[in-house]
XYZ file of C-alpha atoms in Angstrom:
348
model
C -21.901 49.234 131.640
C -20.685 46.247 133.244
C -16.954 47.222 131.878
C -17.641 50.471 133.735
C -19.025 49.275 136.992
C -15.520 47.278 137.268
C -13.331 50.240 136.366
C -15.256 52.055 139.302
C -15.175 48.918 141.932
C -10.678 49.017 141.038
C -10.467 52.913 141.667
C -12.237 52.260 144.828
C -10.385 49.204 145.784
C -7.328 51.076 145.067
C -8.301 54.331 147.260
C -9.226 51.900 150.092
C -6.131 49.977 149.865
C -3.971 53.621 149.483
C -5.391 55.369 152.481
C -5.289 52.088 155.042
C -2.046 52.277 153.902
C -1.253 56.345 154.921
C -3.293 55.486 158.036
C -0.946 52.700 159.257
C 2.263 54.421 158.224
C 1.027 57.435 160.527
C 0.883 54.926 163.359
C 3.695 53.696 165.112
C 5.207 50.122 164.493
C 5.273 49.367 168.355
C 2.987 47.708 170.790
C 2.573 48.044 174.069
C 1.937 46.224 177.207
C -0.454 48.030 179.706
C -0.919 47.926 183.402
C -3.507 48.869 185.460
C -2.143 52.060 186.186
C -1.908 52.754 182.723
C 2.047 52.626 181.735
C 3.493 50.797 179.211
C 6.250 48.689 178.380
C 7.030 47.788 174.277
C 6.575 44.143 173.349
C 6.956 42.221 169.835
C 3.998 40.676 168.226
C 4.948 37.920 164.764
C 2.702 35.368 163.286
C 4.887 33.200 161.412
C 2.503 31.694 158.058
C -0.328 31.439 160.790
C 0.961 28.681 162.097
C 3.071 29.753 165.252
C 3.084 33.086 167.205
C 6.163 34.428 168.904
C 5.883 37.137 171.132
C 9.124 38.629 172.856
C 9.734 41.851 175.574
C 12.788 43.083 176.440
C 13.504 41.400 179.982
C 16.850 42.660 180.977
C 15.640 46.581 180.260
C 12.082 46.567 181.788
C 12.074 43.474 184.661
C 15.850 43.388 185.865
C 15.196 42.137 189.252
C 12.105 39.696 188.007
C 11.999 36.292 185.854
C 8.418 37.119 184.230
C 5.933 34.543 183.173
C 3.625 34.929 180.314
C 0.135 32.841 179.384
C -2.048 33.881 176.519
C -4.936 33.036 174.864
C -6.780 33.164 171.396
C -10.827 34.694 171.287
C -12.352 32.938 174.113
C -10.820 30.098 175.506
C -8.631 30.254 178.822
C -5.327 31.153 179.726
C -2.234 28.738 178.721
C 0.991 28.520 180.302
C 3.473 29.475 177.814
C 5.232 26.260 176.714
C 8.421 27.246 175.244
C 10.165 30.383 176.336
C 12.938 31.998 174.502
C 15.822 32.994 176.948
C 18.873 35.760 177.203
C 21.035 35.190 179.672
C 18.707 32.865 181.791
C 16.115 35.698 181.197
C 12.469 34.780 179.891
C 12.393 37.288 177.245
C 9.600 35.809 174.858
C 7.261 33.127 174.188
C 7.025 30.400 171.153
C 3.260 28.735 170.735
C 0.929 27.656 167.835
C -1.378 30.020 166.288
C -4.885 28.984 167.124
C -7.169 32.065 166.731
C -7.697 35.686 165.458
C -7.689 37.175 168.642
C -4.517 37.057 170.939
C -4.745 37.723 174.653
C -1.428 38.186 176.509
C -0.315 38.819 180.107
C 2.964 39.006 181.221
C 3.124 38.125 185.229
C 5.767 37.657 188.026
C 7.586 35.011 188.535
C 4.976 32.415 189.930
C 2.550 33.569 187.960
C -0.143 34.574 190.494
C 0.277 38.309 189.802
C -0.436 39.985 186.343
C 2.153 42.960 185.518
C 0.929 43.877 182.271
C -1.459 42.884 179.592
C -2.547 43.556 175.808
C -5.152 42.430 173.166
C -4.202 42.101 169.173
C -5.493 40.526 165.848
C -2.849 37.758 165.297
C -3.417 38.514 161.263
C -2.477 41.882 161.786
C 1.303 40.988 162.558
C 0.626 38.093 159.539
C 4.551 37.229 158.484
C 4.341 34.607 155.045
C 6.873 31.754 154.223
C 8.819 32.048 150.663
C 6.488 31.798 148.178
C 6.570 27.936 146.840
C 5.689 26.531 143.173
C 6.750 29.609 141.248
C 5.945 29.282 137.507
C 8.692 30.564 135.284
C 8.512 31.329 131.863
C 11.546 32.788 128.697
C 10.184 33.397 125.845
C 13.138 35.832 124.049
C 14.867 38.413 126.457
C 11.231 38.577 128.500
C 10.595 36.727 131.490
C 7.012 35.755 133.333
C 7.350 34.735 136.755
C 3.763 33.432 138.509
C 2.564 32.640 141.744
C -0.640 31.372 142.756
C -1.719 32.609 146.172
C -2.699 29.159 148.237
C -3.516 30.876 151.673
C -7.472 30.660 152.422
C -7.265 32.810 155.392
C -4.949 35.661 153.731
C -6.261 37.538 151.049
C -3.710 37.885 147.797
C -4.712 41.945 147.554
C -3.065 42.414 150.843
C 0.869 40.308 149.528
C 3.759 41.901 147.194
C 5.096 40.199 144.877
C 9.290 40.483 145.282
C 11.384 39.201 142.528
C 15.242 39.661 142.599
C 17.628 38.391 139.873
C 21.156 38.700 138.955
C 23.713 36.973 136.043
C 27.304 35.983 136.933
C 28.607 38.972 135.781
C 26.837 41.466 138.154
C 27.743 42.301 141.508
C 24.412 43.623 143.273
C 20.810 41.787 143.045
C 18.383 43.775 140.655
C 14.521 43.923 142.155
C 11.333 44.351 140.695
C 8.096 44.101 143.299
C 4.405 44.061 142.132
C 1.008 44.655 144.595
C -0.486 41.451 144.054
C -3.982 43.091 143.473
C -2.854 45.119 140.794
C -1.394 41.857 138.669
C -4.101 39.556 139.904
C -5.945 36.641 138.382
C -9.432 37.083 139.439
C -9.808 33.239 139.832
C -6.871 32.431 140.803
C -5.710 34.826 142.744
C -1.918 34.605 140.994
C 0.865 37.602 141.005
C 2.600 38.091 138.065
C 5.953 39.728 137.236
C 7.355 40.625 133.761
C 10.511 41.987 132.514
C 12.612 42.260 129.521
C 16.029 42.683 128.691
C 17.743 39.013 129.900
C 20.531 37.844 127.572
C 19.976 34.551 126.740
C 23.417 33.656 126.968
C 23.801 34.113 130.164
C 23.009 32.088 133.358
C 20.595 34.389 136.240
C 20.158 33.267 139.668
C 16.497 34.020 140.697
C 15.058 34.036 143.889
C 11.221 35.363 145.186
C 9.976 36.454 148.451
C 6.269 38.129 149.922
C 5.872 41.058 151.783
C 2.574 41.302 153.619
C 3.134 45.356 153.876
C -0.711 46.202 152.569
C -2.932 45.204 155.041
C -0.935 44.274 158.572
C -0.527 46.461 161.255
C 3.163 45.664 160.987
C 5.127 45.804 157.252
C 6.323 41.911 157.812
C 8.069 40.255 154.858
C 8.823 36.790 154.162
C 12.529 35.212 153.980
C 14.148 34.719 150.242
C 13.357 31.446 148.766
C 15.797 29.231 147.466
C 17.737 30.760 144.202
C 16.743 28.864 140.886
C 19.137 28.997 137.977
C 18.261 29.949 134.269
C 19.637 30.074 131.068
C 17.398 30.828 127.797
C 14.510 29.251 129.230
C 16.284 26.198 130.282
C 16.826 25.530 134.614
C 20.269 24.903 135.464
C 21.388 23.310 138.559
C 23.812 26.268 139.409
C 25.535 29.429 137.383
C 28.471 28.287 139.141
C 30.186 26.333 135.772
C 29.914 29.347 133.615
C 32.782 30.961 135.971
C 34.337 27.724 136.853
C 34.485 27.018 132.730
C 35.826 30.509 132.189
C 38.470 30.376 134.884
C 39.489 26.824 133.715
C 40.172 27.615 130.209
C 42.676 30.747 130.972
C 44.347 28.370 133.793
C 44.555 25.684 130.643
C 46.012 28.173 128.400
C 48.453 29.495 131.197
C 49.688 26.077 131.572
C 49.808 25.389 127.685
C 51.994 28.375 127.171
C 54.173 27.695 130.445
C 54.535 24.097 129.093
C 55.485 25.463 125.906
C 58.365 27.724 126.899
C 59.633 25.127 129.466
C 60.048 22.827 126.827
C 61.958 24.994 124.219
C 64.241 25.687 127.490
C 64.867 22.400 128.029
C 66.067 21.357 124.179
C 68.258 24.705 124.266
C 69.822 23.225 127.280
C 70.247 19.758 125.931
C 71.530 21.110 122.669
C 74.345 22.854 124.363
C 75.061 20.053 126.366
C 75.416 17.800 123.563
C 77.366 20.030 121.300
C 80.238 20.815 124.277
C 80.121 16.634 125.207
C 80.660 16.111 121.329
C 83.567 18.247 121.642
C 84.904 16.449 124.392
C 84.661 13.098 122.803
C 85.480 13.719 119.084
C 87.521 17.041 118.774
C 87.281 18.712 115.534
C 89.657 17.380 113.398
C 91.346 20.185 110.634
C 90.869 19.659 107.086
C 94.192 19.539 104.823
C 92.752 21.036 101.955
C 93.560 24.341 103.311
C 97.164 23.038 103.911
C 98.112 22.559 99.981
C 95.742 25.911 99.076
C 98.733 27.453 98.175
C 100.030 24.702 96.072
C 97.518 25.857 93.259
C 96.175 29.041 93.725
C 99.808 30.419 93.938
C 101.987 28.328 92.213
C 99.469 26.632 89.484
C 100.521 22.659 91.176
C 104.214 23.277 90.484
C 104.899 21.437 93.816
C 108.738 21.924 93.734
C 108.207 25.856 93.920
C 105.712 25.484 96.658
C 107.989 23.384 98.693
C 110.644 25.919 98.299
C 108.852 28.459 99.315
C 107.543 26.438 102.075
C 111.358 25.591 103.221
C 112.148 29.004 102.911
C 109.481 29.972 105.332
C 109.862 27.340 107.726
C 113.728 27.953 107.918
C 113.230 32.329 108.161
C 110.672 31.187 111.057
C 113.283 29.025 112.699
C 116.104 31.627 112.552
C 113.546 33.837 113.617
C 112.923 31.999 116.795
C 116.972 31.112 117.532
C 118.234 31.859 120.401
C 121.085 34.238 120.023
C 123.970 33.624 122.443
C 124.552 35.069 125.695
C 127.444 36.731 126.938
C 127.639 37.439 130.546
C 130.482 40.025 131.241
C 131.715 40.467 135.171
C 132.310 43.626 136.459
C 136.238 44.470 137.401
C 136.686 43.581 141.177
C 139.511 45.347 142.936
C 141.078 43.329 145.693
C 144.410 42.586 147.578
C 146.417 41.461 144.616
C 144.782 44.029 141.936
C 142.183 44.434 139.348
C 141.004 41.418 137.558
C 138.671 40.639 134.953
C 136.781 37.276 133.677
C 134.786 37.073 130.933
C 132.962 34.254 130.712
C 130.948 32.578 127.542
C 127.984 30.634 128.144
């Protein structure tokens, strides 16, 4: 029965929580500042952790001619001056204070402040925008991880944050998300989120990084910033995923250079070798070996040196008739003059 009477309680938690939400999607996101007459000018409402409020209007669009003022104040105390404006241009066009109530009162007035232009009324926790969520648990068991966070806000309940997890390993380009309603992973008494998912290589380093979004119960769908990015590897927090690139492109630079090194170096004794070999030649000529003078001498003529010689002075002499120079006869043409033909032969 009891089992029962909780399944019933969820369904209509969860039908509460689902038509709040269709009613404040059917509204519009803006607020307005009201006169007396009745128009209306849009103006920003953001509670920041619910521990400062800014408020900002668009200066330069709806007051060109007019520096406004604005004071506020929370339930029922009076009116404060605003105490730190935010400018553009020289234009006050919002206001920075500390969150002190549930109920914000602001009036936007001229330039001295004596005259009130427009005004407005809001729940501060209705515009409720969290910090990144702080002392995230982390557990790897396998290729499953269990991120948990422990809601520590007193004033915010942990049925009205998402849970945002994003994750990605130094091979992938884009982040990869996974978001959870808090009150539908809940710890009853502890009010803790909870994220699972599968499928991590436990090779590989992830970057992981967690954020709120306070989208379930506020007027406006504010989410928090991303927290810092931790760094995990099989279960084991690194201080970056940086070295597993850094490693990767080292090593192919180191074998690059190893193989540059090597060819450079085989270059380099080619050279020298050639070097050497033509400055040997220089230095020491290559001197011819006699043995292939007197080849002849045995192969031909079985050592009978007295043939071979022959033969060799018969060689030498038919190459040294060969190369005599025959004689030359020059022979002059007959020249007719005054005392008659004559003719010279000369022998040189």
């Amino acid at each position: 029965m009891t089992i029962f009477r909780s399944v019933v309680m969820d369904i209509q938690a969860y039908a509460a929580v689902f038509l709040w939400s269709n009613l404040l999607a059917s509204l519009s996101w803006a607020q307005y500042l009201e006169d007396k007459n009745g128009s209306q000018i849009k103006y920003t409402i953001i509670n920041l952790n619910n521990k400062h409020m800014e408020v900002s209007w668009e200066a330069r669009k709806n007051f060109p001619d007019m520096n406004v003022t604005m004071r506020y104040k929370f339930d029922k105390s009076g009116f404060e001056q605003c105490p730190q404006y935010i400018l553009d241009r020289g234009y006050n066009t919002g206001c920075f204070f500390e969150t002190r109530g549930e109920v914000l009162h602001v009036s936007i007035r001229d330039t001295t402040g004596g005259k009130e232009l427009y005004f407005d009324e809001q729940t501060s926790l209705d515009f409720f925008k969290p910090n990144p969520p702080e002392n995230v648990t982390f557990q790897w068991k396998d290729n499953k991880v269990t991120t948990r966070w422990c809601n520590p806000l007193k004033f915010y309940s942990s049925h009205c944050l998402n849970f945002g997890l994003q994750y990605k390993s130094t091979f992938d380009n884009e982040w990869q998300s996974r978001n959870k309603a808090c009150w539908d992973n809940r710890d009853q008494e502890k009010s803790c989120c909870l994220i699972r998912d599968r499928g991590f290589d436990p090779v590989k380093c992830y970057s992981f990084r967690f954020r709120l979004n306070a989208d379930e119960c506020n007027l406006v769908p504010y989410s928090s910033e991303w927290g810092e990015e931790t760094f995990w590897e099989n279960g084991t927090r690194m201080d970056s995923c940086a070295k597993d690139v850094s490693e990767l492109e080292s090593n192919i630079v180191s074998i690059l250079a190893s193989v540059l090194a090597a060819f450079l170096v085989i270059f380099v004794i080619l050279v020298g070798v050639c070097r050497l070999e033509r400055i040997r030649k220089t230095i020491m000529p290559d001197i011819p070996d006699p043995k292939h003078i007197y080849s002849d001498l045995f192969s031909d003529h079985n050592g009978n040196f007295q043939a071979w010689i022959s033969k060799t002075e018969n060689v030498l002499a038919e190459t040294k008739v060969e190369y005599m120079e025959e004689e030359c006869i020059v022979q002059d043409e007959q020249v007719e003059g005054i005392w008659g033909p004559k003719v010279e032969d000369r022998v040189l």
